[in-house]
PDB file of C-alpha atoms in Angstrom:
ATOM      1  CA  MET A   1       0.000   0.000   0.000  1.00 50.00           C
ATOM      2  CA  ALA A   2       2.976   2.286  -0.517  1.00 55.00           C
ATOM      3  CA  ASP A   3       1.083   4.238  -3.196  1.00 83.00           C
ATOM      4  CA  ILE A   4      -1.653   5.421  -0.821  1.00 95.00           C
ATOM      5  CA  ALA A   5      -0.927   8.789   0.760  1.00 97.00           C
ATOM      6  CA  ARG A   6      -2.931  10.236   3.632  1.00 97.00           C
ATOM      7  CA  SER A   7      -4.198  12.809   1.135  1.00 98.00           C
ATOM      8  CA  GLU A   8      -3.577  13.135  -2.586  1.00 98.00           C
ATOM      9  CA  CYS A   9      -4.640  15.808  -5.052  1.00 98.00           C
ATOM     10  CA  ILE A  10      -4.692  14.497  -8.631  1.00 98.00           C
ATOM     11  CA  LEU A  11      -4.719  17.215 -11.286  1.00 98.00           C
ATOM     12  CA  GLY A  12      -4.621  17.062 -15.066  1.00 97.00           C
ATOM     13  CA  GLY A  13      -6.377  17.882 -18.280  1.00 94.00           C
ATOM     14  CA  GLN A  14      -9.517  16.295 -19.641  1.00 91.00           C
ATOM     15  CA  LYS A  15      -9.078  12.533 -20.222  1.00 92.00           C
ATOM     16  CA  SER A  16      -5.577  12.605 -18.716  1.00 96.00           C
ATOM     17  CA  GLY A  17      -6.203   9.607 -16.430  1.00 96.00           C
ATOM     18  CA  LYS A  18      -7.088  11.483 -13.211  1.00 97.00           C
ATOM     19  CA  SER A  19     -10.181   9.479 -12.311  1.00 96.00           C
ATOM     20  CA  ARG A  20      -8.583   6.191 -13.325  1.00 95.00           C
ATOM     21  CA  ARG A  21      -5.681   6.841 -10.938  1.00 97.00           C
ATOM     22  CA  ALA A  22      -8.137   7.617  -8.130  1.00 97.00           C
ATOM     23  CA  GLU A  23     -10.038   4.413  -8.915  1.00 96.00           C
ATOM     24  CA  ARG A  24      -6.815   2.358  -8.884  1.00 96.00           C
ATOM     25  CA  LEU A  25      -5.944   3.790  -5.475  1.00 97.00           C
ATOM     26  CA  ALA A  26      -9.433   2.917  -4.198  1.00 97.00           C
ATOM     27  CA  LEU A  27      -9.088  -0.657  -5.494  1.00 97.00           C
ATOM     28  CA  GLN A  28      -5.639  -0.985  -3.956  1.00 97.00           C
ATOM     29  CA  TRP A  29      -6.996   0.291  -0.634  1.00 98.00           C
ATOM     30  CA  MET A  30      -9.970  -2.099  -0.603  1.00 97.00           C
ATOM     31  CA  ASP A  31      -7.786  -5.067  -1.615  1.00 96.00           C
ATOM     32  CA  ALA A  32      -5.295  -4.376   1.204  1.00 96.00           C
ATOM     33  CA  ALA A  33      -7.629  -5.410   4.045  1.00 97.00           C
ATOM     34  CA  PRO A  34     -11.127  -6.911   4.364  1.00 97.00           C
ATOM     35  CA  ALA A  35     -12.307  -4.019   6.571  1.00 97.00           C
ATOM     36  CA  HIS A  36     -11.257  -1.347   4.063  1.00 98.00           C
ATOM     37  CA  ARG A  37     -13.948   0.415   2.068  1.00 98.00           C
ATOM     38  CA  ALA A  38     -14.037   3.248  -0.440  1.00 98.00           C
ATOM     39  CA  VAL A  39     -16.568   6.028  -0.995  1.00 98.00           C
ATOM     40  CA  LEU A  40     -16.763   8.318  -4.002  1.00 97.00           C
ATOM     41  CA  ILE A  41     -18.172  11.800  -3.426  1.00 98.00           C
ATOM     42  CA  ALA A  42     -19.445  12.830  -6.862  1.00 97.00           C
ATOM     43  CA  THR A  43     -19.909  16.553  -7.428  1.00 97.00           C
ATOM     44  CA  GLY A  44     -21.365  16.568 -10.955  1.00 92.00           C
ATOM     45  CA  GLN A  45     -24.964  17.515 -11.633  1.00 90.00           C
ATOM     46  CA  ALA A  46     -27.103  16.513 -14.590  1.00 88.00           C
ATOM     47  CA  TRP A  47     -28.549  19.730 -15.974  1.00 85.00           C
ATOM     48  CA  ASP A  48     -29.120  18.452 -19.511  1.00 91.00           C
ATOM     49  CA  ASP A  49     -29.506  15.185 -21.411  1.00 94.00           C
ATOM     50  CA  GLU A  50     -25.860  14.964 -22.417  1.00 94.00           C
ATOM     51  CA  MET A  51     -24.696  15.364 -18.811  1.00 90.00           C
ATOM     52  CA  ARG A  52     -27.278  12.824 -17.589  1.00 92.00           C
ATOM     53  CA  GLU A  53     -25.916  10.280 -20.094  1.00 95.00           C
ATOM     54  CA  ARG A  54     -22.315  11.145 -19.198  1.00 91.00           C
ATOM     55  CA  ILE A  55     -23.006  10.612 -15.476  1.00 91.00           C
ATOM     56  CA  ALA A  56     -24.834   7.330 -16.169  1.00 92.00           C
ATOM     57  CA  ARG A  57     -21.912   6.123 -18.309  1.00 92.00           C
ATOM     58  CA  HIS A  58     -19.413   7.058 -15.590  1.00 90.00           C
ATOM     59  CA  GLN A  59     -21.504   5.199 -12.999  1.00 91.00           C
ATOM     60  CA  ARG A  60     -21.685   2.043 -15.162  1.00 92.00           C
ATOM     61  CA  ASP A  61     -18.004   2.120 -16.036  1.00 92.00           C
ATOM     62  CA  ARG A  62     -16.912   2.817 -12.451  1.00 91.00           C
ATOM     63  CA  ALA A  63     -19.078  -0.038 -11.109  1.00 91.00           C
ATOM     64  CA  GLY A  64     -17.224  -2.399 -13.439  1.00 92.00           C
ATOM     65  CA  ARG A  65     -13.776  -1.060 -12.590  1.00 93.00           C
ATOM     66  CA  VAL A  66     -14.246  -0.561  -8.835  1.00 95.00           C
ATOM     67  CA  PRO A  67     -16.938  -2.937  -7.581  1.00 94.00           C
ATOM     68  CA  GLY A  68     -17.878  -2.230  -4.007  1.00 94.00           C
ATOM     69  CA  MET A  69     -17.071   1.488  -4.001  1.00 96.00           C
ATOM     70  CA  ALA A  70     -20.066   3.394  -2.661  1.00 96.00           C
ATOM     71  CA  THR A  71     -21.141   6.655  -4.297  1.00 96.00           C
ATOM     72  CA  VAL A  72     -22.489   9.748  -2.573  1.00 96.00           C
ATOM     73  CA  GLU A  73     -23.677  12.675  -4.664  1.00 95.00           C
ATOM     74  CA  GLU A  74     -22.865  16.059  -3.132  1.00 97.00           C
ATOM     75  CA  PRO A  75     -22.574  19.006  -5.515  1.00 95.00           C
ATOM     76  CA  ARG A  76     -21.968  21.797  -2.973  1.00 96.00           C
ATOM     77  CA  ALA A  77     -21.488  20.778   0.694  1.00 97.00           C
ATOM     78  CA  LEU A  78     -18.187  19.028  -0.010  1.00 98.00           C
ATOM     79  CA  ALA A  79     -16.389  19.711   3.282  1.00 98.00           C
ATOM     80  CA  GLU A  80     -19.365  18.408   5.223  1.00 98.00           C
ATOM     81  CA  ALA A  81     -19.601  15.281   3.053  1.00 98.00           C
ATOM     82  CA  LEU A  82     -15.889  14.613   3.498  1.00 98.00           C
ATOM     83  CA  GLN A  83     -16.191  14.971   7.263  1.00 98.00           C
ATOM     84  CA  GLN A  84     -19.222  12.676   7.312  1.00 98.00           C
ATOM     85  CA  HIS A  85     -17.652   9.868   5.264  1.00 98.00           C
ATOM     86  CA  SER A  86     -14.043  10.001   6.433  1.00 98.00           C
ATOM     87  CA  ALA A  87     -13.102   7.105   8.682  1.00 98.00           C
ATOM     88  CA  PRO A  88      -9.846   5.261   9.432  1.00 98.00           C
ATOM     89  CA  GLN A  89     -10.886   2.249   7.307  1.00 98.00           C
ATOM     90  CA  THR A  90     -12.434   4.313   4.486  1.00 98.00           C
ATOM     91  CA  LEU A  91     -10.694   5.897   1.519  1.00 98.00           C
ATOM     92  CA  VAL A  92     -12.707   8.843   0.195  1.00 98.00           C
ATOM     93  CA  VAL A  93     -12.441   9.881  -3.456  1.00 98.00           C
ATOM     94  CA  VAL A  94     -13.731  13.331  -4.447  1.00 98.00           C
ATOM     95  CA  ASP A  95     -14.422  13.627  -8.167  1.00 97.00           C
ATOM     96  CA  CYS A  96     -14.255  16.398  -9.110  1.00 96.00           C
ATOM     97  CA  LEU A  97     -13.124  19.684  -7.588  1.00 98.00           C
ATOM     98  CA  THR A  98     -13.684  21.581 -10.851  1.00 97.00           C
ATOM     99  CA  LEU A  99     -17.380  20.704 -11.016  1.00 95.00           C
ATOM    100  CA  TRP A 100     -17.726  21.512  -7.313  1.00 97.00           C
ATOM    101  CA  LEU A 101     -16.285  24.982  -7.907  1.00 97.00           C
ATOM    102  CA  THR A 102     -18.571  25.409 -10.923  1.00 95.00           C
ATOM    103  CA  ASN A 103     -21.558  24.517  -8.735  1.00 94.00           C
ATOM    104  CA  LEU A 104     -20.527  27.240  -6.256  1.00 95.00           C
ATOM    105  CA  LEU A 105     -19.617  29.997  -8.709  1.00 94.00           C
ATOM    106  CA  MET A 106     -22.048  29.327 -11.559  1.00 89.00           C
ATOM    107  CA  PRO A 107     -24.955  27.346 -10.133  1.00 82.00           C
ATOM    108  CA  ALA A 108     -27.800  26.573 -12.509  1.00 79.00           C
ATOM    109  CA  ASP A 109     -30.304  26.576  -9.654  1.00 81.00           C
ATOM    110  CA  GLY A 110     -29.582  29.707  -7.632  1.00 82.00           C
ATOM    111  CA  PRO A 111     -27.165  32.485  -6.765  1.00 86.00           C
ATOM    112  CA  ALA A 112     -23.403  32.097  -6.811  1.00 86.00           C
ATOM    113  CA  VAL A 113     -21.475  32.140  -3.566  1.00 90.00           C
ATOM    114  CA  ASP A 114     -18.067  33.474  -2.631  1.00 93.00           C
ATOM    115  CA  ALA A 115     -15.929  30.333  -2.713  1.00 95.00           C
ATOM    116  CA  THR A 116     -13.331  31.532  -0.190  1.00 96.00           C
ATOM    117  CA  ALA A 117     -14.961  30.065   2.931  1.00 97.00           C
ATOM    118  CA  PRO A 118     -15.986  26.760   1.276  1.00 98.00           C
ATOM    119  CA  ILE A 119     -12.406  26.285   0.010  1.00 98.00           C
ATOM    120  CA  GLN A 120     -11.015  26.961   3.496  1.00 98.00           C
ATOM    121  CA  ASP A 121     -13.560  24.533   4.972  1.00 98.00           C
ATOM    122  CA  LEU A 122     -12.584  21.889   2.418  1.00 98.00           C
ATOM    123  CA  CYS A 123      -8.873  22.266   3.185  1.00 98.00           C
ATOM    124  CA  ARG A 124      -9.584  21.966   6.902  1.00 98.00           C
ATOM    125  CA  ALA A 125     -11.659  18.807   6.249  1.00 98.00           C
ATOM    126  CA  ILE A 126      -8.788  17.321   4.208  1.00 98.00           C
ATOM    127  CA  GLU A 127      -6.309  18.009   6.994  1.00 98.00           C
ATOM    128  CA  GLN A 128      -8.654  16.582   9.653  1.00 98.00           C
ATOM    129  CA  ALA A 129      -9.711  13.478   7.695  1.00 98.00           C
ATOM    130  CA  THR A 130      -9.196  10.289   9.693  1.00 98.00           C
ATOM    131  CA  GLY A 131      -8.743   8.107   6.605  1.00 98.00           C
ATOM    132  CA  PRO A 132      -7.085   8.608   3.218  1.00 98.00           C
ATOM    133  CA  VAL A 133      -8.541  11.181   0.824  1.00 98.00           C
ATOM    134  CA  VAL A 134      -8.022  11.383  -2.943  1.00 98.00           C
ATOM    135  CA  LEU A 135      -9.235  14.531  -4.714  1.00 98.00           C
ATOM    136  CA  VAL A 136      -9.517  14.840  -8.500  1.00 98.00           C
ATOM    137  CA  GLY A 137      -9.519  18.171 -10.311  1.00 98.00           C
ATOM    138  CA  ASN A 138      -8.745  19.758 -13.646  1.00 97.00           C
ATOM    139  CA  GLU A 139      -5.719  21.841 -14.465  1.00 96.00           C
ATOM    140  CA  ILE A 140      -7.086  24.274 -17.041  1.00 93.00           C
ATOM    141  CA  GLY A 141      -4.602  27.118 -16.682  1.00 87.00           C
ATOM    142  CA  LEU A 142      -1.984  25.745 -19.082  1.00 87.00           C
ATOM    143  CA  GLY A 143      -3.540  27.020 -22.299  1.00 82.00           C
ATOM    144  CA  VAL A 144      -4.295  30.361 -23.848  1.00 83.00           C
ATOM    145  CA  ILE A 145      -5.759  33.162 -21.750  1.00 83.00           C
ATOM    146  CA  PRO A 146      -9.555  33.134 -22.196  1.00 83.00           C
ATOM    147  CA  MET A 147     -11.108  36.182 -23.819  1.00 86.00           C
ATOM    148  CA  GLY A 148     -14.209  36.503 -21.616  1.00 90.00           C
ATOM    149  CA  ARG A 149     -14.099  38.047 -18.137  1.00 89.00           C
ATOM    150  CA  GLU A 150     -16.245  35.299 -16.585  1.00 89.00           C
ATOM    151  CA  THR A 151     -14.013  32.592 -18.013  1.00 89.00           C
ATOM    152  CA  ARG A 152     -10.848  34.358 -16.833  1.00 91.00           C
ATOM    153  CA  ASP A 153     -12.404  34.730 -13.371  1.00 91.00           C
ATOM    154  CA  PHE A 154     -13.206  30.999 -13.280  1.00 93.00           C
ATOM    155  CA  VAL A 155      -9.682  30.015 -14.382  1.00 94.00           C
ATOM    156  CA  ASP A 156      -8.287  32.273 -11.636  1.00 94.00           C
ATOM    157  CA  ALA A 157     -10.643  30.791  -9.032  1.00 95.00           C
ATOM    158  CA  LEU A 158      -9.799  27.230 -10.058  1.00 97.00           C
ATOM    159  CA  GLY A 159      -6.090  28.034  -9.863  1.00 96.00           C
ATOM    160  CA  ALA A 160      -6.593  29.351  -6.320  1.00 97.00           C
ATOM    161  CA  LEU A 161      -8.600  26.233  -5.378  1.00 98.00           C
ATOM    162  CA  ASN A 162      -5.957  23.897  -6.815  1.00 98.00           C
ATOM    163  CA  GLN A 163      -3.188  25.730  -4.937  1.00 98.00           C
ATOM    164  CA  ALA A 164      -5.090  25.601  -1.641  1.00 98.00           C
ATOM    165  CA  VAL A 165      -5.918  21.901  -1.971  1.00 98.00           C
ATOM    166  CA  ALA A 166      -2.352  21.095  -3.073  1.00 98.00           C
ATOM    167  CA  ALA A 167      -1.025  22.851   0.031  1.00 98.00           C
ATOM    168  CA  ALA A 168      -3.400  20.823   2.238  1.00 98.00           C
ATOM    169  CA  CYS A 169      -2.512  17.466   0.654  1.00 98.00           C
ATOM    170  CA  GLU A 170       0.430  15.224   1.416  1.00 97.00           C
ATOM    171  CA  ARG A 171       0.853  14.264  -2.249  1.00 98.00           C
ATOM    172  CA  VAL A 172       0.093  16.148  -5.474  1.00 98.00           C
ATOM    173  CA  THR A 173       0.080  14.254  -8.762  1.00 98.00           C
ATOM    174  CA  LEU A 174      -0.172  15.680 -12.266  1.00 98.00           C
ATOM    175  CA  MET A 175      -1.598  13.233 -14.803  1.00 98.00           C
ATOM    176  CA  VAL A 176      -0.472  13.467 -18.428  1.00 97.00           C
ATOM    177  CA  ALA A 177      -1.431  10.828 -21.030  1.00 96.00           C
ATOM    178  CA  GLY A 178      -2.324   8.386 -18.257  1.00 96.00           C
ATOM    179  CA  LEU A 179       1.033   8.774 -16.543  1.00 97.00           C
ATOM    180  CA  PRO A 180       1.467  10.170 -13.013  1.00 97.00           C
ATOM    181  CA  LEU A 181       4.039  12.843 -12.297  1.00 97.00           C
ATOM    182  CA  HIS A 182       4.388  13.407  -8.542  1.00 96.00           C
ATOM    183  CA  LEU A 183       4.810  17.123  -7.898  1.00 97.00           C
ATOM    184  CA  LYS A 184       4.763  16.826  -4.109  1.00 97.00           C
ATOM    185  CA  ASP A 185       5.173  13.699  -2.035  1.00 93.00           C
ATOM    186  CA  ARG A 186       5.006  13.591   1.749  1.00 78.00           C
ATOM    187  CA  GLU A 187       6.851  16.795   2.607  1.00 58.00           C
TER     188      GLU A 187
END
């Protein structure tokens, strides 16, 4: 179980292998001891038909790859969900931080919130977790600078979230083409 850190932030681009790495860690954790379990906190919301199908496909695929991992859907109260499901024998996977931030800053069902306090609460929950935590998020700041103000604001906010979570985690991994590059490991 040498690959399981107390807390790991996995960042990367779309289809870089972030979720697959998190799933492999969950499988490794559950296989290490009969009492070990894994819980996925899913932050995505189905606001249209395409997203409903995407979520259903992810659920089917994940059930085949990681049988026995429970799923909890929590689009906004992430720190609270992490606190509720963290336990010494439970590895918690959060997938994904980017959708969680989107739900806070650009909610389809209500007003946006200032993400500062929720990010601080999340970092505190990561640091206080009693079992391992794996958080998945997108790194979208490597490309061109977006032209629209709202998009630039979101890229800035996601960069701040990624930095805060990376500081709170024991390990930070960047995924590229399915390969992990450890940026920080048990400092």
